[in-house]
Coordinates of C-alpha atoms in Angstrom, one line a residue:
X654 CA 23.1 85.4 4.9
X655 CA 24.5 81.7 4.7
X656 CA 22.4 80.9 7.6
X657 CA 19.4 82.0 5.8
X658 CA 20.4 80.0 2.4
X659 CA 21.1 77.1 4.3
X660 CA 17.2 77.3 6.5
X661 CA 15.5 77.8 3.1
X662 CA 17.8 74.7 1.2
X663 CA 16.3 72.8 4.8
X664 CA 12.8 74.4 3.8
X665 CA 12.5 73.4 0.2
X666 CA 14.8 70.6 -0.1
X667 CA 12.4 66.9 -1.4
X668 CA 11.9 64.5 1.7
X669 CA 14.2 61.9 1.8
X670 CA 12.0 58.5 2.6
X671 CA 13.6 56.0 4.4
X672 CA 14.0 52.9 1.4
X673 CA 11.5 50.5 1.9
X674 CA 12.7 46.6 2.9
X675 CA 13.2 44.3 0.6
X676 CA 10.1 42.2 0.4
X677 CA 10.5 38.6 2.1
X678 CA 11.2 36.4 -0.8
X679 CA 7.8 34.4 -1.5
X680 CA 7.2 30.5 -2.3
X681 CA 5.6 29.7 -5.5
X682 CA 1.7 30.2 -5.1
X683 CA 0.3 26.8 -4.0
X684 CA -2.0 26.2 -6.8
X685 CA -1.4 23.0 -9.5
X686 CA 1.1 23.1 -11.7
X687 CA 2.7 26.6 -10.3
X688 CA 4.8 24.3 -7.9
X689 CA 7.9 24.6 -10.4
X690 CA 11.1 22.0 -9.9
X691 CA 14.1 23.8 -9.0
X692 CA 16.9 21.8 -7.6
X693 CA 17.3 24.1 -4.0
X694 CA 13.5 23.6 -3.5
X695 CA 14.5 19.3 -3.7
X696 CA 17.3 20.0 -1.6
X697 CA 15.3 21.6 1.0
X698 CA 12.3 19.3 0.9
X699 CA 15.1 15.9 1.1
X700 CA 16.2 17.3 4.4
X701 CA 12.9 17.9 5.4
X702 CA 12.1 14.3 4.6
X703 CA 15.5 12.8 5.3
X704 CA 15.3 13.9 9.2
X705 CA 11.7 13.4 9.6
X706 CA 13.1 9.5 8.4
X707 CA 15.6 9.7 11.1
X708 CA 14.0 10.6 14.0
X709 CA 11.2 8.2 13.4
X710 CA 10.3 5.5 15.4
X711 CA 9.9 1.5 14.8
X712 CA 6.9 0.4 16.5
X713 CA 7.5 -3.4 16.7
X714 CA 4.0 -4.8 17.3
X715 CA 2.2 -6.4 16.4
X716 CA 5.1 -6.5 13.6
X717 CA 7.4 -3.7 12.8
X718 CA 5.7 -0.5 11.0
X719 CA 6.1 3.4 11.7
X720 CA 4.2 6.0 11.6
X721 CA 5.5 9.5 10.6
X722 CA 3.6 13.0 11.3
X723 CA 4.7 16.1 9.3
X724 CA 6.4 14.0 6.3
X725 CA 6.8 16.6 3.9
X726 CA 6.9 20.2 4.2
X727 CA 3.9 22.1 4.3
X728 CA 4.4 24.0 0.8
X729 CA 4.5 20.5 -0.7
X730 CA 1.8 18.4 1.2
X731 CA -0.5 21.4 0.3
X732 CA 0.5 20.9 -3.2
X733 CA -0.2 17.8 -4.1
X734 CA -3.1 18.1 -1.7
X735 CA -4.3 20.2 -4.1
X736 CA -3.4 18.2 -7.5
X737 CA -5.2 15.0 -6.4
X738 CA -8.0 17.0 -6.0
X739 CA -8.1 17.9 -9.5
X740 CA -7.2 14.2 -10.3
X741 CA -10.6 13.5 -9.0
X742 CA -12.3 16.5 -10.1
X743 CA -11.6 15.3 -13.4
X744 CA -13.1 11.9 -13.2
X745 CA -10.4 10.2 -15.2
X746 CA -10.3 7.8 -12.9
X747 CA -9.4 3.9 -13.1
X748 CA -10.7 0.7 -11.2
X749 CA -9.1 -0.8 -8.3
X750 CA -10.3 -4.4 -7.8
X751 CA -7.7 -6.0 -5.2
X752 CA -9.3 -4.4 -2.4
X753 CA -11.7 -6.6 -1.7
X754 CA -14.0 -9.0 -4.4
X755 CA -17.4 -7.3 -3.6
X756 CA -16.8 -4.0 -4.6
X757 CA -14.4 -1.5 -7.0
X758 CA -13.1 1.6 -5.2
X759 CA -11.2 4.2 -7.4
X760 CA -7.6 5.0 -8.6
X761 CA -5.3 8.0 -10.1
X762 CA -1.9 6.3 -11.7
X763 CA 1.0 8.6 -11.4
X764 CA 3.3 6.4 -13.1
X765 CA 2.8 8.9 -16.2
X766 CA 2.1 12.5 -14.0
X767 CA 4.7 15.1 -14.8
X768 CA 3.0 17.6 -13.1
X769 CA 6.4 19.5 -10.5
X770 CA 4.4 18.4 -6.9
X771 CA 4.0 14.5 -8.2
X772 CA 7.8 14.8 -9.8
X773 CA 9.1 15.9 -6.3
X774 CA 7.9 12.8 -4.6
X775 CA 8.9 10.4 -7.1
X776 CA 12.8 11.9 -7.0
X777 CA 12.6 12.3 -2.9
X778 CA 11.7 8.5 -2.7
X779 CA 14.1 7.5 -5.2
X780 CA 16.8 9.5 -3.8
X781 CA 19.5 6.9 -2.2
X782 CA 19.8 9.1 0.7
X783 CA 16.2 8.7 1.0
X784 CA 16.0 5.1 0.4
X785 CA 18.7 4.1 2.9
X786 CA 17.4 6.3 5.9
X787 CA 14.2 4.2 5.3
X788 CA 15.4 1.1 4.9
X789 CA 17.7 1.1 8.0
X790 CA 14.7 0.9 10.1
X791 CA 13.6 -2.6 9.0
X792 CA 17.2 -4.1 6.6
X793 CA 20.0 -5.8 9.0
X794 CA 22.2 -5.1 5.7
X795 CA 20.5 -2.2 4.2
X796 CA 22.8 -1.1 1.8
X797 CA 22.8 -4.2 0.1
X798 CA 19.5 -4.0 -0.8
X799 CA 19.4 -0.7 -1.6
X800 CA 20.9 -2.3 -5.4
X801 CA 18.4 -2.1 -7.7
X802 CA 15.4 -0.7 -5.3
X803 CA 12.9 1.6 -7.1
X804 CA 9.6 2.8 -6.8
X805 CA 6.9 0.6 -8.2
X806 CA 5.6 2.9 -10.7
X807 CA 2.7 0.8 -11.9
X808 CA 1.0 0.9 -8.2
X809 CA 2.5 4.2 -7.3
X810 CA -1.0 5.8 -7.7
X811 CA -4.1 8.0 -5.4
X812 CA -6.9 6.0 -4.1
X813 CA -10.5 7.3 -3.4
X814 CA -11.9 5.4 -0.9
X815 CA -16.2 5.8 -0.2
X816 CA -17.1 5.8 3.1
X817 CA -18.0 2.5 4.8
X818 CA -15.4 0.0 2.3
X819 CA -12.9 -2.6 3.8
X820 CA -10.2 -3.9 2.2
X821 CA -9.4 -7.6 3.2
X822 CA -6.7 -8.6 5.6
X823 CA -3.7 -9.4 3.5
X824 CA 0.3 -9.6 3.2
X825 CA 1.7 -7.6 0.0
X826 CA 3.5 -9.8 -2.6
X827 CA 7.3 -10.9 -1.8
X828 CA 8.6 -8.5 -4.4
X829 CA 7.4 -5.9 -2.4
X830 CA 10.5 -4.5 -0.1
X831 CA 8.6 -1.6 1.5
X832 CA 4.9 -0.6 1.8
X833 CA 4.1 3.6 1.7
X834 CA 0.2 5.2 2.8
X835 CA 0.4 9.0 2.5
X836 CA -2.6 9.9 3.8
X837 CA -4.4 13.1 2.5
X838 CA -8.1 13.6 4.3
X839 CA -10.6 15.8 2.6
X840 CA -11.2 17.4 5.8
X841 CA -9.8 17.6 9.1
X842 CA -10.6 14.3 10.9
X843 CA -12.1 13.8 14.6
X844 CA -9.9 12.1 16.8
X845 CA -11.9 9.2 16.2
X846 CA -11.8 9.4 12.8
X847 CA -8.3 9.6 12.8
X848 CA -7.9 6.5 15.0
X849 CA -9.7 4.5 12.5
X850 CA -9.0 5.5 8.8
X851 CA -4.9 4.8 9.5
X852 CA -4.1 1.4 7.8
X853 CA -4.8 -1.1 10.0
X854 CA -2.1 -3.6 11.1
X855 CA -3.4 -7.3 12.4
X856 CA -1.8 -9.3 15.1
X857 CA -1.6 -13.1 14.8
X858 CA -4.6 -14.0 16.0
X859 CA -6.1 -11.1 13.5
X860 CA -7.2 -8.6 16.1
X861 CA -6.5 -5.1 14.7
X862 CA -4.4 -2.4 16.0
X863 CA -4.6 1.5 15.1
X864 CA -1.2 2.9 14.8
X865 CA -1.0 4.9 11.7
X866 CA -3.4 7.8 12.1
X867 CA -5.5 8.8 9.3
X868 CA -4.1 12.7 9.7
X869 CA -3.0 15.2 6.7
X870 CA 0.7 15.2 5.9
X871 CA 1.3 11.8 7.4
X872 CA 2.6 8.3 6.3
X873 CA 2.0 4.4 7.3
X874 CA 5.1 2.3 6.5
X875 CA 6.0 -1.2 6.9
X876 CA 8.1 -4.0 5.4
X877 CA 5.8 -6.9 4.2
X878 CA 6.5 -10.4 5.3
X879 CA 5.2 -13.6 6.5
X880 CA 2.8 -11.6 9.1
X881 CA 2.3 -8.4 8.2
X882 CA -1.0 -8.6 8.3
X883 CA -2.9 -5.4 7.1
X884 CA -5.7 -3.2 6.3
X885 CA -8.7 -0.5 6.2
X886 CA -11.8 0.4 7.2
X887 CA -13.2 3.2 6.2
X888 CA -15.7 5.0 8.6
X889 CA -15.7 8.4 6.0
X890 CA -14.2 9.2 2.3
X891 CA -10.6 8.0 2.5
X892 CA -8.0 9.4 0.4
X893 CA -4.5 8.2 0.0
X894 CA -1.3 7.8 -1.9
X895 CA 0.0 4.5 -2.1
X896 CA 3.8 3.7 -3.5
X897 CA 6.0 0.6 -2.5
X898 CA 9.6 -0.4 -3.0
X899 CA 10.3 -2.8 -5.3
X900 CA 13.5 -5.0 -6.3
X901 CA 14.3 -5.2 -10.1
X902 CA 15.4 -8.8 -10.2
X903 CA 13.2 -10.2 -7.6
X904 CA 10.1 -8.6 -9.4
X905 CA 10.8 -10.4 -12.4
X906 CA 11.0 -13.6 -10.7
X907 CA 7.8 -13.1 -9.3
X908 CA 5.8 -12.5 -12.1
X909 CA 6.0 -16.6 -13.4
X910 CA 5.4 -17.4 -10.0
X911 CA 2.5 -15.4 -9.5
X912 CA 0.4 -16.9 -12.3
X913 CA 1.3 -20.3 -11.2
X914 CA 1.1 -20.2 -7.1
X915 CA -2.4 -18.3 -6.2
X916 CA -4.1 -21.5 -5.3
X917 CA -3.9 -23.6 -1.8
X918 CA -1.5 -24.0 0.0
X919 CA 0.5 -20.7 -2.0
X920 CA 3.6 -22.0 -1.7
X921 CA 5.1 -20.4 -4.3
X922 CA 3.7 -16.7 -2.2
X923 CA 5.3 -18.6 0.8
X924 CA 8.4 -19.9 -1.3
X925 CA 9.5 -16.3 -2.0
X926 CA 8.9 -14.1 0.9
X927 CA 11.5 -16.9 2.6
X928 CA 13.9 -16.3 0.1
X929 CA 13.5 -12.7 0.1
X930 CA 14.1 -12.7 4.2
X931 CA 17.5 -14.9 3.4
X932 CA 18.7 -12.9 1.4
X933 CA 17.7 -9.3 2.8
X934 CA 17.4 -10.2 6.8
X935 CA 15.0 -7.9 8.6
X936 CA 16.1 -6.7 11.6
X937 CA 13.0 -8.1 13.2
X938 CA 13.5 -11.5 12.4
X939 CA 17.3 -11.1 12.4
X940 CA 19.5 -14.1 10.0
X941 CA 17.6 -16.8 11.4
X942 CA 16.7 -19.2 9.0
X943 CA 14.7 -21.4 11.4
X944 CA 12.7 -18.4 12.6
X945 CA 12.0 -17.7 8.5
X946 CA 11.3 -21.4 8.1
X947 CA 8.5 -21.3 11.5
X948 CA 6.8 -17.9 10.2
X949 CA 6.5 -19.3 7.1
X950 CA 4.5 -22.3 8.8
X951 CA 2.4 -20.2 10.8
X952 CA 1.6 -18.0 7.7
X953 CA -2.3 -17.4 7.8
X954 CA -2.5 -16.7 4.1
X955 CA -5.6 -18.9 2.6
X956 CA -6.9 -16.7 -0.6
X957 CA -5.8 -16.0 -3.7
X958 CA -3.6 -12.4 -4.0
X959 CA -1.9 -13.1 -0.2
X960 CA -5.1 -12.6 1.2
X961 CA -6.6 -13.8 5.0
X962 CA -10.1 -15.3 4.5
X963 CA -11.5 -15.4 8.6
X964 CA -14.2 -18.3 8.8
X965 CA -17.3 -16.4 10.6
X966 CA -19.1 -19.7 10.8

């Protein structure tokens, strides 16, 4: 009988379902504005950023830059891959002159964006952490500089380049301490494409060299001085996102001199990129002051806003 009870209990008994699995947690859907700031998702993206920063490399010429693949995680490229395309979508888009005299390309300003994907960049680049892993590549004394470094928020902005623009060769001002290009194509490049589209850095005798590689998720950086001679040419629609260091103090003394030196021979330019490399040595020039005083001499600057006129003539 209590065989019998027991086969029927088997018999009718509800079918016992082996629990599910916990589903994988998921990351926030990559669409604008859904990206939400939460301090573990910073964490994770500054080591992300912090060791791609590390492991990079210095390329030294034709003067020192680096170029750096896979700067931000994927979640976040895709991101603010996605924003600046609603940036653009919405036409609310300034003029950028400097580029070169004969034509205006276009601009998105960030300085104002408090959309989570734009916020992240802005804290990962003013992180100290972040700032000192960069500027260890290019400062002999890199945390003294590292006082009063920020991000230039009134040129920390998108670009939107036509096809078939160049910008003229130039050096950035003095108060510049470090140059960014994030480079964000609309569309997977060619190899050729890619070659060509990187910012384009200048030897002395102005022939170019293609280092940075206009590729998504990927960065052109460099330290301007006396010849850091730069670029681009665009051979298809380039887009980018352009942000610099800048130094508090030394900005403000640049802004009298800037109203006063953009004329032949731009000595005041000249005057201040010496002082800068006194008093922050680069590791490429080392604390030489006679080097500083030779580049300065040999400084191919002849147009107003650091720029290289070539004579074609």
């Amino acid at each position: 009988m209590l065989n019998a009870l027991n086969r029927l209990k088997t018999i009718f008994a509800p079918e016992r379902k082996t629990p599910a699995p916990s589903p994988e947690p998921q990351a926030t859907p990559l669409t604008p504005g859904r990206l939400h700031f939460t301090q573990e998702r910073f964490d994770a993206y500054k080591a992300h950023v912090l060791a791609a920063a590390r492991a990079a490399r210095v390329v030294e010429k034709p003067f020192y830059h680096m170029y750096i693949e896979k700067i931000f995680p994927d979640e976040l490229y895709e991101a603010v891959n996605k924003r600046i395309s609603v940036y653009e979508d919405k036409k609310k888009l300034g003029q950028r002159k400097q580029d070169n005299p004969e034509h205006v390309n276009n601009r998105f300003n960030l300085k104002d964006s408090t959309e989570p994907e734009i916020t992240y960049i802005k804290r990962l680049f003013e992180d100290k952490d972040v700032k000192r892993a960069f500027a260890e590549k290019f400062y002999m004394r890199p945390d003294e500089m590292l006082e009063g470094l920020r991000v230039h928020h009134d040129e920390f902005e998108v670009i939107y380049i036509p096809k078939g623009r160049f910008q003229n060769i130039h050096v950035d001002i003095p108060a510049k301490f470090m140059s960014f290009v994030f480079y964000f194509p609309r569309t997977e490049p060619t190899q050729e494409e890619a070659d060509h589209n990187g910012t384009i850095c200048y030897d002395r005798d102005l022939n170019p060299t293609y280092g940075a590689k206009y590729k998504p998720n990927s960065v052109g950086i460099f330290v301007p001085h006396f010849y850091s001679y730069h670029g681009f040419s665009s051979t298809l629609e380039r887009r980018a996102i352009i942000m610099f260091y800048v130094n508090d103090s030394e900005f403000e003394q640049w802004r009298p001199i800037a109203l006063q030196s953009d004329e032949p021979p731009f000595n005041g330019l000249k005057d201040c990129i010496a002082a800068k490399l006194k008093k922050h040595p680069l590791i490429e020039y080392g604390d030489d002051p006679d080097r500083i005083e030779r580049e300065r001499e040999a400084c191919l600057v002849n147009a107003p806003r650091g720029r290289v006129v070539r004579d074609h003539s």
